Coordinates of C-alpha atoms in Angstrom, one line a residue:
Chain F
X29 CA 69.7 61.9 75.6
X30 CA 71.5 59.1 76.4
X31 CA 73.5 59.0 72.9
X32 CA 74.0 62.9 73.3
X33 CA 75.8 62.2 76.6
X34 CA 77.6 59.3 75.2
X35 CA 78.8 61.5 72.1
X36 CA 79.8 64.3 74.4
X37 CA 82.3 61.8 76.0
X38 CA 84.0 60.3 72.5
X39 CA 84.4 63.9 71.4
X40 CA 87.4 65.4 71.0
X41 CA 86.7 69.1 69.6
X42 CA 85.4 70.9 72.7
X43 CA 83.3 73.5 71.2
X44 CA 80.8 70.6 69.3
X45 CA 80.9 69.3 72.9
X46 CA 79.5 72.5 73.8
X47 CA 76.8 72.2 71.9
X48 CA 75.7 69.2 72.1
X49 CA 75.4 69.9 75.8
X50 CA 73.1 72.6 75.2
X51 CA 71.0 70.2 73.1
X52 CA 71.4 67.6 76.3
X53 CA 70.3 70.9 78.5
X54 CA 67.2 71.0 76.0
X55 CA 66.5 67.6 76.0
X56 CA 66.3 67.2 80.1
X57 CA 64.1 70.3 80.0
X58 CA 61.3 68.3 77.5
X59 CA 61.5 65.6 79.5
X60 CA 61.1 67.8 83.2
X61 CA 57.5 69.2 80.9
X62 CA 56.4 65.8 80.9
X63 CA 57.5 65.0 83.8
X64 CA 54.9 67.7 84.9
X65 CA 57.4 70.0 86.1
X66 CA 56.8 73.0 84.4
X67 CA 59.0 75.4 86.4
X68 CA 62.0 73.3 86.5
X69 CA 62.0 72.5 82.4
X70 CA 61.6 76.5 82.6
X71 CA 64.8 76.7 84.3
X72 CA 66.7 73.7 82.7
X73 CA 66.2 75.6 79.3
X74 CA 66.7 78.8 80.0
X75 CA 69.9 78.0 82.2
X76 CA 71.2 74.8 81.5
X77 CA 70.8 75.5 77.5
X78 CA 71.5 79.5 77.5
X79 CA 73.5 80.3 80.0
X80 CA 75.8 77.2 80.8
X81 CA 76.5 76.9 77.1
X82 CA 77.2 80.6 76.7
X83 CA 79.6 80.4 79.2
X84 CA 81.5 77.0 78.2
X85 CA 82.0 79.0 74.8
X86 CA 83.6 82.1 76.6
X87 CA 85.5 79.8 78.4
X88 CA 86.7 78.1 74.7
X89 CA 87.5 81.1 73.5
X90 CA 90.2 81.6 76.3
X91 CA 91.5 78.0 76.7
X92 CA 91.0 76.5 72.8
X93 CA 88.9 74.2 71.1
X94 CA 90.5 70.8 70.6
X95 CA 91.6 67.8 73.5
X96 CA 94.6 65.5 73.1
X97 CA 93.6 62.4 71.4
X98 CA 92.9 60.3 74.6
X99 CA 94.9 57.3 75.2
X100 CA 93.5 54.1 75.1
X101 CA 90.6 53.3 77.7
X102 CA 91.7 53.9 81.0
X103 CA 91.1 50.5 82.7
X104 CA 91.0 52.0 86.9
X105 CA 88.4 54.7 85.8
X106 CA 86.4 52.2 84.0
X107 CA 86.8 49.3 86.4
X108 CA 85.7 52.5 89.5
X109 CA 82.7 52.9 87.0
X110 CA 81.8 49.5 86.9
X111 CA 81.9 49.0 90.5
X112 CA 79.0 52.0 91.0
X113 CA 77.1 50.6 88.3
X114 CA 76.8 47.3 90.3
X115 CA 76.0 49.4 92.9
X116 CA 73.5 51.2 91.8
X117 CA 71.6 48.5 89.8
X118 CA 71.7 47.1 93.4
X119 CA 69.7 49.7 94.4
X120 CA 67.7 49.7 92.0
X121 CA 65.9 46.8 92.9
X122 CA 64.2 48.3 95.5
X123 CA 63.0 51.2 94.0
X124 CA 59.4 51.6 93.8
X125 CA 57.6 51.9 90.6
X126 CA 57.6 54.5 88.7
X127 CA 54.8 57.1 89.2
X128 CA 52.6 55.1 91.4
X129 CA 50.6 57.2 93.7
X130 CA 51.2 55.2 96.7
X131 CA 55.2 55.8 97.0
X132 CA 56.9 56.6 99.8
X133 CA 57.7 60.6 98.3
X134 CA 53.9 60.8 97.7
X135 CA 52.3 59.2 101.2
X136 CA 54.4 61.5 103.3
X137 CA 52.5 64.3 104.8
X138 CA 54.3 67.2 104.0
X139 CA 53.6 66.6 100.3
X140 CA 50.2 66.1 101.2
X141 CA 50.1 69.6 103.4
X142 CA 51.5 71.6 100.9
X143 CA 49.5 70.3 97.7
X144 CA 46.4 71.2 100.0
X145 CA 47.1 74.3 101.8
X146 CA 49.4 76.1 99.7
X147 CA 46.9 78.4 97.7
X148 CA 44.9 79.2 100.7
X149 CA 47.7 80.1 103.0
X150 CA 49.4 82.4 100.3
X151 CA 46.8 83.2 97.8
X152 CA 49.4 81.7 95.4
X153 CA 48.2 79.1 92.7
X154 CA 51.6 78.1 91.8
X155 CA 52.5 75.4 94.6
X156 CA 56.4 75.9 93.6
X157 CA 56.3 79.5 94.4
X158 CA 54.9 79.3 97.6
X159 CA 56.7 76.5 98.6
X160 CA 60.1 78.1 96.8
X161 CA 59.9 81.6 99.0
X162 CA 57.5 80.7 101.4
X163 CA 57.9 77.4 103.7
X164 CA 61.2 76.9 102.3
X165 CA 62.3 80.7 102.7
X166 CA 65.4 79.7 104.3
X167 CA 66.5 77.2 101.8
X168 CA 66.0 80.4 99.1
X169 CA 67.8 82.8 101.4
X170 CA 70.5 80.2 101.6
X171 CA 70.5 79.4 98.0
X172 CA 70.8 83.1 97.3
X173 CA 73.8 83.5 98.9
X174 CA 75.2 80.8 97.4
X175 CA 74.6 82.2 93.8
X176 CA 75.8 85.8 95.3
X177 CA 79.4 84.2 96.8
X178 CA 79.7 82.5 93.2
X179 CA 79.7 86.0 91.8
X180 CA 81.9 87.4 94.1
X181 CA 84.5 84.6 93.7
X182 CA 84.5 84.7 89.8
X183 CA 84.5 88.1 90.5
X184 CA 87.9 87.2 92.2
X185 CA 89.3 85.1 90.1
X186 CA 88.9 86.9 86.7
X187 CA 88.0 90.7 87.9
X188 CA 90.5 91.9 89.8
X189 CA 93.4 91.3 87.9
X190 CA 92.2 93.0 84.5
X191 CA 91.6 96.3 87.4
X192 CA 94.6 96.0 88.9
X193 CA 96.8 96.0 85.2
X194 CA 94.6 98.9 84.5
X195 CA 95.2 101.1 87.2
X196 CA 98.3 99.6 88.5
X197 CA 97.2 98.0 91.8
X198 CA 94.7 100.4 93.7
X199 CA 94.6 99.4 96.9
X200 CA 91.3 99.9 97.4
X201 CA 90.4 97.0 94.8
X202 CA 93.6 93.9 95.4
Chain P
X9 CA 80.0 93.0 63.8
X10 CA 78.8 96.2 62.1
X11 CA 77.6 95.2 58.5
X12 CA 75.3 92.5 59.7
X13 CA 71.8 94.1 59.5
X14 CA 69.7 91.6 59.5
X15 CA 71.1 90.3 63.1
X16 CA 71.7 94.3 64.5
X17 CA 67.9 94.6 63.2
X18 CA 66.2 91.4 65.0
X19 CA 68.3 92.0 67.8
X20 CA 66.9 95.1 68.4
X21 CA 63.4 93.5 68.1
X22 CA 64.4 90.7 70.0
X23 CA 65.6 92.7 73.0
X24 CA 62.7 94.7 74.2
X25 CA 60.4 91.6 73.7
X26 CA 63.1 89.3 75.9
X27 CA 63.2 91.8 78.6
X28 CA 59.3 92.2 78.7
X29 CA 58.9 88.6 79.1
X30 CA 61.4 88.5 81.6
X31 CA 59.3 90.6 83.8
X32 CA 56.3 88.6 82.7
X33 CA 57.8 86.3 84.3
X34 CA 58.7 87.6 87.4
X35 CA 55.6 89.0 88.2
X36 CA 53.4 86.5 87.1
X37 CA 55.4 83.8 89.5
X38 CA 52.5 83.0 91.5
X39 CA 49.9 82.5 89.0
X40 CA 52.3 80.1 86.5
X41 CA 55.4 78.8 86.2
X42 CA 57.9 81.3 86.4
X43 CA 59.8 83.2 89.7
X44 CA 63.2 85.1 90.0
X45 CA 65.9 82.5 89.4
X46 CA 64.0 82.0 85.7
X47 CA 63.2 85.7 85.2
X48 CA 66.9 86.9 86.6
X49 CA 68.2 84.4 83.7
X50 CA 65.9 85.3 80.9
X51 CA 66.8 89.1 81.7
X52 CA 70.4 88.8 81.7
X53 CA 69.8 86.6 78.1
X54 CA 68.6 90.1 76.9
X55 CA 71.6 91.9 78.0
X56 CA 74.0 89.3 76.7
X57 CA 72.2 89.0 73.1
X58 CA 72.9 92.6 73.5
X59 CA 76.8 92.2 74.1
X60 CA 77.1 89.6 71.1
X61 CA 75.3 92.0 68.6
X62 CA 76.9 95.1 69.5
X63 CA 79.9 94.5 71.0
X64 CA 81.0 94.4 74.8
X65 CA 82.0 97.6 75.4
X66 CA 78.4 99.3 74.2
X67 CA 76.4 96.9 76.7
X68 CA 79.1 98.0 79.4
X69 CA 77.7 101.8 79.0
X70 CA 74.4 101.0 79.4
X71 CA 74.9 99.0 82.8
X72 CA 78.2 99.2 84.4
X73 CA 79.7 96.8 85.9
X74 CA 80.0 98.1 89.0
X75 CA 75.9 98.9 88.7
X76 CA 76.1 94.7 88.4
X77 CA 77.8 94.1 91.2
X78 CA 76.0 96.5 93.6
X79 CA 72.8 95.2 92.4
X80 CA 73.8 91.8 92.8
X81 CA 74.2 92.4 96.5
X82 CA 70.6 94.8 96.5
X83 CA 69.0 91.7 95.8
X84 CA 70.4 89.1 98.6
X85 CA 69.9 92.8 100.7
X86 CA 65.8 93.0 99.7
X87 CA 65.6 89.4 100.9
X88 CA 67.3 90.0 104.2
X89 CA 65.3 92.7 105.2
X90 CA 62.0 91.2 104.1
X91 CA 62.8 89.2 107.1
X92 CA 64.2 91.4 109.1
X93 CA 61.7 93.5 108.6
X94 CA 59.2 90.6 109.3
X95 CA 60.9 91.0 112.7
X96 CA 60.7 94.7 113.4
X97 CA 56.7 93.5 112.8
X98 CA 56.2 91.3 115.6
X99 CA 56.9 88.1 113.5
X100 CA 59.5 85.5 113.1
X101 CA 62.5 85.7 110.3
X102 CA 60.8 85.3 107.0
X103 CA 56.9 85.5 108.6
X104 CA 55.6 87.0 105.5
X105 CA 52.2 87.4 107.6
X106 CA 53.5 89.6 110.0
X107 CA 53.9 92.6 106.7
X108 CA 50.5 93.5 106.5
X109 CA 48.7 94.3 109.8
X110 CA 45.4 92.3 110.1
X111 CA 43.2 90.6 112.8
X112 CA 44.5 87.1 111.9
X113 CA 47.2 85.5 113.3
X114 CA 50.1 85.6 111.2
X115 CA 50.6 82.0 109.6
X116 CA 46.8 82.4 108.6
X117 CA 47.4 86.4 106.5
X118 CA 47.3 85.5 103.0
X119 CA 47.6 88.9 102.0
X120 CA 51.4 89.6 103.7
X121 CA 52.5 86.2 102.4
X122 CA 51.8 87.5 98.5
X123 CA 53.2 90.3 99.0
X124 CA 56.2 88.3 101.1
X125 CA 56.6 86.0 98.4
X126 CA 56.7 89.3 95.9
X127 CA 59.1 91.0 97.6
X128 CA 61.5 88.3 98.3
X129 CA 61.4 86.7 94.6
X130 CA 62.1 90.5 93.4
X131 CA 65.1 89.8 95.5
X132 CA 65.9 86.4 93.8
X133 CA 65.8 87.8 90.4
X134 CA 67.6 90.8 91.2
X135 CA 70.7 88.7 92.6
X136 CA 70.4 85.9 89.7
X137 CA 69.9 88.2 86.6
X138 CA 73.1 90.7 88.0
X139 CA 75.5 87.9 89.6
X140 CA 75.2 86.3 85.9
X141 CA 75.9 89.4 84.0
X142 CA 79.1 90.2 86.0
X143 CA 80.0 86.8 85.6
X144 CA 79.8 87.0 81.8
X145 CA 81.3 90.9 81.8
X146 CA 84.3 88.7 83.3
X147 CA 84.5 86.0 81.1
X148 CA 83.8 87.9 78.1
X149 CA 86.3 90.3 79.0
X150 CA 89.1 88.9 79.5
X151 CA 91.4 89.5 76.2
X152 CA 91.4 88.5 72.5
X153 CA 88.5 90.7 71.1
X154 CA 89.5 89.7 67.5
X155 CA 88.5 86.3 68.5
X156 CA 85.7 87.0 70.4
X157 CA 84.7 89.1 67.1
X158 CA 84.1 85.5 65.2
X159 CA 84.0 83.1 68.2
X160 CA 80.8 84.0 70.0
X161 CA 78.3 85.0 66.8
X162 CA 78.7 81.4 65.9
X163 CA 76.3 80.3 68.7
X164 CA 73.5 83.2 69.3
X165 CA 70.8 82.0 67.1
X166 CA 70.4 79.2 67.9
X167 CA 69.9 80.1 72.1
X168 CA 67.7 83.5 71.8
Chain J
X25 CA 56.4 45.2 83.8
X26 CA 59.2 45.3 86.8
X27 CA 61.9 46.2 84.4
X28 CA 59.7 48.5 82.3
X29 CA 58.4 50.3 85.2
X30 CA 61.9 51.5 86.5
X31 CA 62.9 52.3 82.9
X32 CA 63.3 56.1 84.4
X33 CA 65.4 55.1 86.7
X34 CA 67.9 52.9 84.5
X35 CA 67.9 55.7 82.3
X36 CA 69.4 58.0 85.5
X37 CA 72.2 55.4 86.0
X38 CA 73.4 55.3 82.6
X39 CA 73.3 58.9 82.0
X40 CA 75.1 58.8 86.0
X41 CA 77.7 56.7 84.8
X42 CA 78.7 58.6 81.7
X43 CA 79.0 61.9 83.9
X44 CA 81.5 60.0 86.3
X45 CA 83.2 58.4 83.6
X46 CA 84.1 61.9 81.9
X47 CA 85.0 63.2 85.6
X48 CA 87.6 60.3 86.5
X49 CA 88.6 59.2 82.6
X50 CA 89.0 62.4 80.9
X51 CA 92.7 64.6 81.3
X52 CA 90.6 67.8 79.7
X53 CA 89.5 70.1 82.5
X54 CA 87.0 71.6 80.7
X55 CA 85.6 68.0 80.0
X56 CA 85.6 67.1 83.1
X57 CA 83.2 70.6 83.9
X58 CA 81.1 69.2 81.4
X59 CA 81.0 65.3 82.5
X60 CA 80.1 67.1 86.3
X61 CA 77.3 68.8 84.2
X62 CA 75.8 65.5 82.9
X63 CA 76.2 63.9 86.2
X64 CA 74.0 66.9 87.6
X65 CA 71.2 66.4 85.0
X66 CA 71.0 62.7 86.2
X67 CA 70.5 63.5 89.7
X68 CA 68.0 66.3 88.7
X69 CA 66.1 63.6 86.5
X70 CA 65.5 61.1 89.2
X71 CA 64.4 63.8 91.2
X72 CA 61.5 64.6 89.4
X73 CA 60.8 61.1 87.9
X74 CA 60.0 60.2 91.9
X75 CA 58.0 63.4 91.7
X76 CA 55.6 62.2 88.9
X77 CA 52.5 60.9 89.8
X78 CA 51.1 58.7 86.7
X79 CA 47.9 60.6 85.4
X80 CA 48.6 64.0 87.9
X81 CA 49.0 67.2 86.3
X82 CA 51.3 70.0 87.0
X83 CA 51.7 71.8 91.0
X84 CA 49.2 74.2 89.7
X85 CA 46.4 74.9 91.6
X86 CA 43.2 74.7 89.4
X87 CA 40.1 76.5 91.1
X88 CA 37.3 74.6 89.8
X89 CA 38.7 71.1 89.9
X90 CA 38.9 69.8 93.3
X91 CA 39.4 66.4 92.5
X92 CA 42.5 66.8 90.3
X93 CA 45.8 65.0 90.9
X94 CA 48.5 67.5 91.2
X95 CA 52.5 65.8 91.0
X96 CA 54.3 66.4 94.6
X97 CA 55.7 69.9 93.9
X98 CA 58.6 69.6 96.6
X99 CA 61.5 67.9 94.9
X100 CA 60.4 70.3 92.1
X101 CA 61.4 73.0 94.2
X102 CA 64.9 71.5 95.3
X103 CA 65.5 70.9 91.5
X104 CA 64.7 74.0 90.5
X105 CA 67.5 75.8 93.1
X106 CA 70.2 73.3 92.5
X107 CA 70.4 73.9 89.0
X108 CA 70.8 77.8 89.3
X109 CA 73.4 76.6 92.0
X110 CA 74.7 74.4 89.7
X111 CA 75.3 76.8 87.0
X112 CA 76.7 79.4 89.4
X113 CA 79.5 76.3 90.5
X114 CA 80.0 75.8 86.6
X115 CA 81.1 79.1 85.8
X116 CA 83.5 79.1 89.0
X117 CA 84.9 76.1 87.4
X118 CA 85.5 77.4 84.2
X119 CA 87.1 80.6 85.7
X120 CA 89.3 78.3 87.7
X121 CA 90.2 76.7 84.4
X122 CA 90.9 79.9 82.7
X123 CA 93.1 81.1 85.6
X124 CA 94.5 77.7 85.3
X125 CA 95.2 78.1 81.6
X126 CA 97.0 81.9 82.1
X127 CA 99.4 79.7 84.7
X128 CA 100.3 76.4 82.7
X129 CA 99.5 77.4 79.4
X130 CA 97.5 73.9 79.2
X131 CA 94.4 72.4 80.3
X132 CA 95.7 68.8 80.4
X133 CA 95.5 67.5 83.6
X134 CA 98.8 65.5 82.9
X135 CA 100.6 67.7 81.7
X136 CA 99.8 70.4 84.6
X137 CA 101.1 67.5 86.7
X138 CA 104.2 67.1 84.4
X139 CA 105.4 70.6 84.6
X140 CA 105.0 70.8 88.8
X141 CA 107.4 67.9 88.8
X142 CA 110.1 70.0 86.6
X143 CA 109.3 72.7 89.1
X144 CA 110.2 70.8 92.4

């Protein structure tokens, strides 16, 4: 994954950029199935490797395949990038270990409430689900709306125009 | 795209199958992994291995885009009034127990919560799979179909 | 053991690092939608490795296993929105960058810049 991303960054022809994002997507969606998350790899593949790519390929076809030849490395970027990796490896030190049943994320009790109630309180197996549109039917609602507004604003952007040349600018539309 | 029979062939096999286990997948959210933001994906895959194959302007007279857009707001509209409805019940907003009258106290009605959670993923995937397709009818739309005629068939195999 | 043990994690700060390199370093807009993208897939990896519970098996409920260790299913959940939200914030990018492109006839962030100078 990691060489994908670092390829992805040295490469100047957009559209095999494209791709190899998609094969990133599908790459972070193997490792969310071992990583036990089932519905999340089902998502990162279907979305992250369909969809995005589908539509960074659209987008291509509008804008061209190919990048200036970048200049040499930019020194302020890399020096920024530098700084957050100190940062982070700062953190890092105080992270717990990996997959120990004891961590903080696992010992709090809502985990704990939902991994045991769950299926009785909504006679759904699948402890995403029920979390997903149940406890956290808010978040959903929210989330939602967030997906519909996207809509509406590429809607905007790219929609109105090509109706407006079409009918010459009913007013009902613009 | 027309003298490619192979693709217009499998395509046609491959459509029907998508859509089927997109609903698969919808329904079968609570039992496995699967709910509307995967299923509203998978289904709009369908539609857009449809629009590669055949061309844009075939896959806009089966849905319209303005179908798309009203259905993308049906869906955050189902998910609304679940709650609202949850209201009108004698519940709170989004009290999924309050939609099926029963002796128990709402937090502890199974029964309204599956058909809650049902109900409100329907929503979900109604929104996901229709704001997606408008979004690609507007990308895909925009101009240059002799382009789009040997740009986009590069890519479908290998993500259907 | 230490190092090995967080090797998920060093494995999010690389990946992290690239992303915000390709935001900050790159002129192409379009690149920079896709460094954003690899930046997300970072986060959504350390998500779910803090999710994993070594020898714990998927937030499925089994019916006949009572004793079975299930992996905590909530930052599952969060992932799982944030990337449709993510996707839906890609594509309003991209149409940002076509409507972009129709304006400047480029998608070089210097040269955008360039041409509003002539302008004013």
């Amino acid at each position: 994954m990691l060489i994908c991303a670092v390829v992805i960054t040295l490469m100047r022809n957009l559209f095999a950029g494209a791709i190899l994002l998609s094969i990133y997507s599908l790459l972070a969606s193997t490792f969310f199935m071992t990583m036990d998350a089932v519905d999340v790899a089902f998502t990162e593949a279907a979305v992250g490797a369909g969809i995005s790519t589908i539509l960074v390929l659209a987008t291509l076809l509008h804008v061209g395949h190919d990048t200036k030849p970048a200049k040499t490395l930019r020194v302020l970027p890399l020096l920024v990038t530098v700084f957050v990796a100190g940062l982070l490896i700062y953190g890092l030190h105080d992270m717990p270990g990996f997959g120990q049943a004891n961590n903080p994320v696992h010992t709090h009790p809502i985990a704990e409430y939902y991994i045991e109630n769950s299926e009785s309180d909504t006679k759904s197996p699948n402890m995403v689900t029920a979390i997903l549109a149940s406890y956290r039917g808010y978040d959903t609602l929210g989330e939602v709306t967030v997906v519909f507004t996207a809509g509406i604003g590429v809607l905007l952007l790219l929609g109105g125009r090509r109706k407006n040349n079409k009918r010459k600018a009913d007013p009902k539309i613009s | 795209m027309n003298h490619h029979i192979v693709l217009r062939v499998v395509a046609k096999l491959l459509i029907p199958s998508i859509l089927l286990f997109a609903l698969y997948t919808q329904f079968h959210g609570d039992y496995g992994p699967g709910g509307g933001f995967q299923a509203g994906v998978i289904y709009t895959a369908a539609f857009i291995l449809h629009t590669l194959v055949f061309g844009l302007e075939n896959t806009k007279k089966i849905i319209s885009p303005t179908l798309v857009q009203v259905l993308s707001a049906v869906g955050v509209i189902l998910y609304a009034s679940v709650g609202f409805a949850s209201i009108f019940l004698g519940g709170n907003f989004l009290e999924y127990g309050a939609l099926i009258p029963s002796a128990l106290p709402h937090a502890a009605n199974p029964g309204g919560q599956h058909l809650g959670i049902l109900l409100v993923e329907l929503g979900v995937g109604i929104t996901v799979s229709s704001v997606i397709l408008s979004i690609f009818y507007n990308f895909a739309a925009e101009d240059d179909s002799d382009i789009e005629a040997d740009g986009i068939p590069n890519e479908k195999g290998k993500h259907e | 053991m230490k190092i090995l043990g967080l090797f998920n994690y060093w494995m999010v700060i690389l990946l992290m690092l690239v992303g915000l390199y390709m935001v900050i370093a790159s002129s192409n807009l379009v690149k920079k939608i896709v460094g954003l993208n690899l930046f997300q897939a970072s986060v959504f990896i350390l998500y779910i490795s803090l999710g994993k519970i070594l020898g714990g098996t998927a937030p499925i409920f089994l019916k006949n296993a009572p004793d079975t260790v299930y992996s905590n299913p909530l930052p599952h959940v969060l992932i799982l929105t944030a990337i449709v939200v993510g996707v839906a914030m890609t594509s309003l990018g991209l149409a940002l960058i076509i409507r972009i492109r129709k304006a400047y006839g480029t998608i070089e962030e210097d040269e955008i810049l360039e041409i509003e100078n002539k302008q004013q």
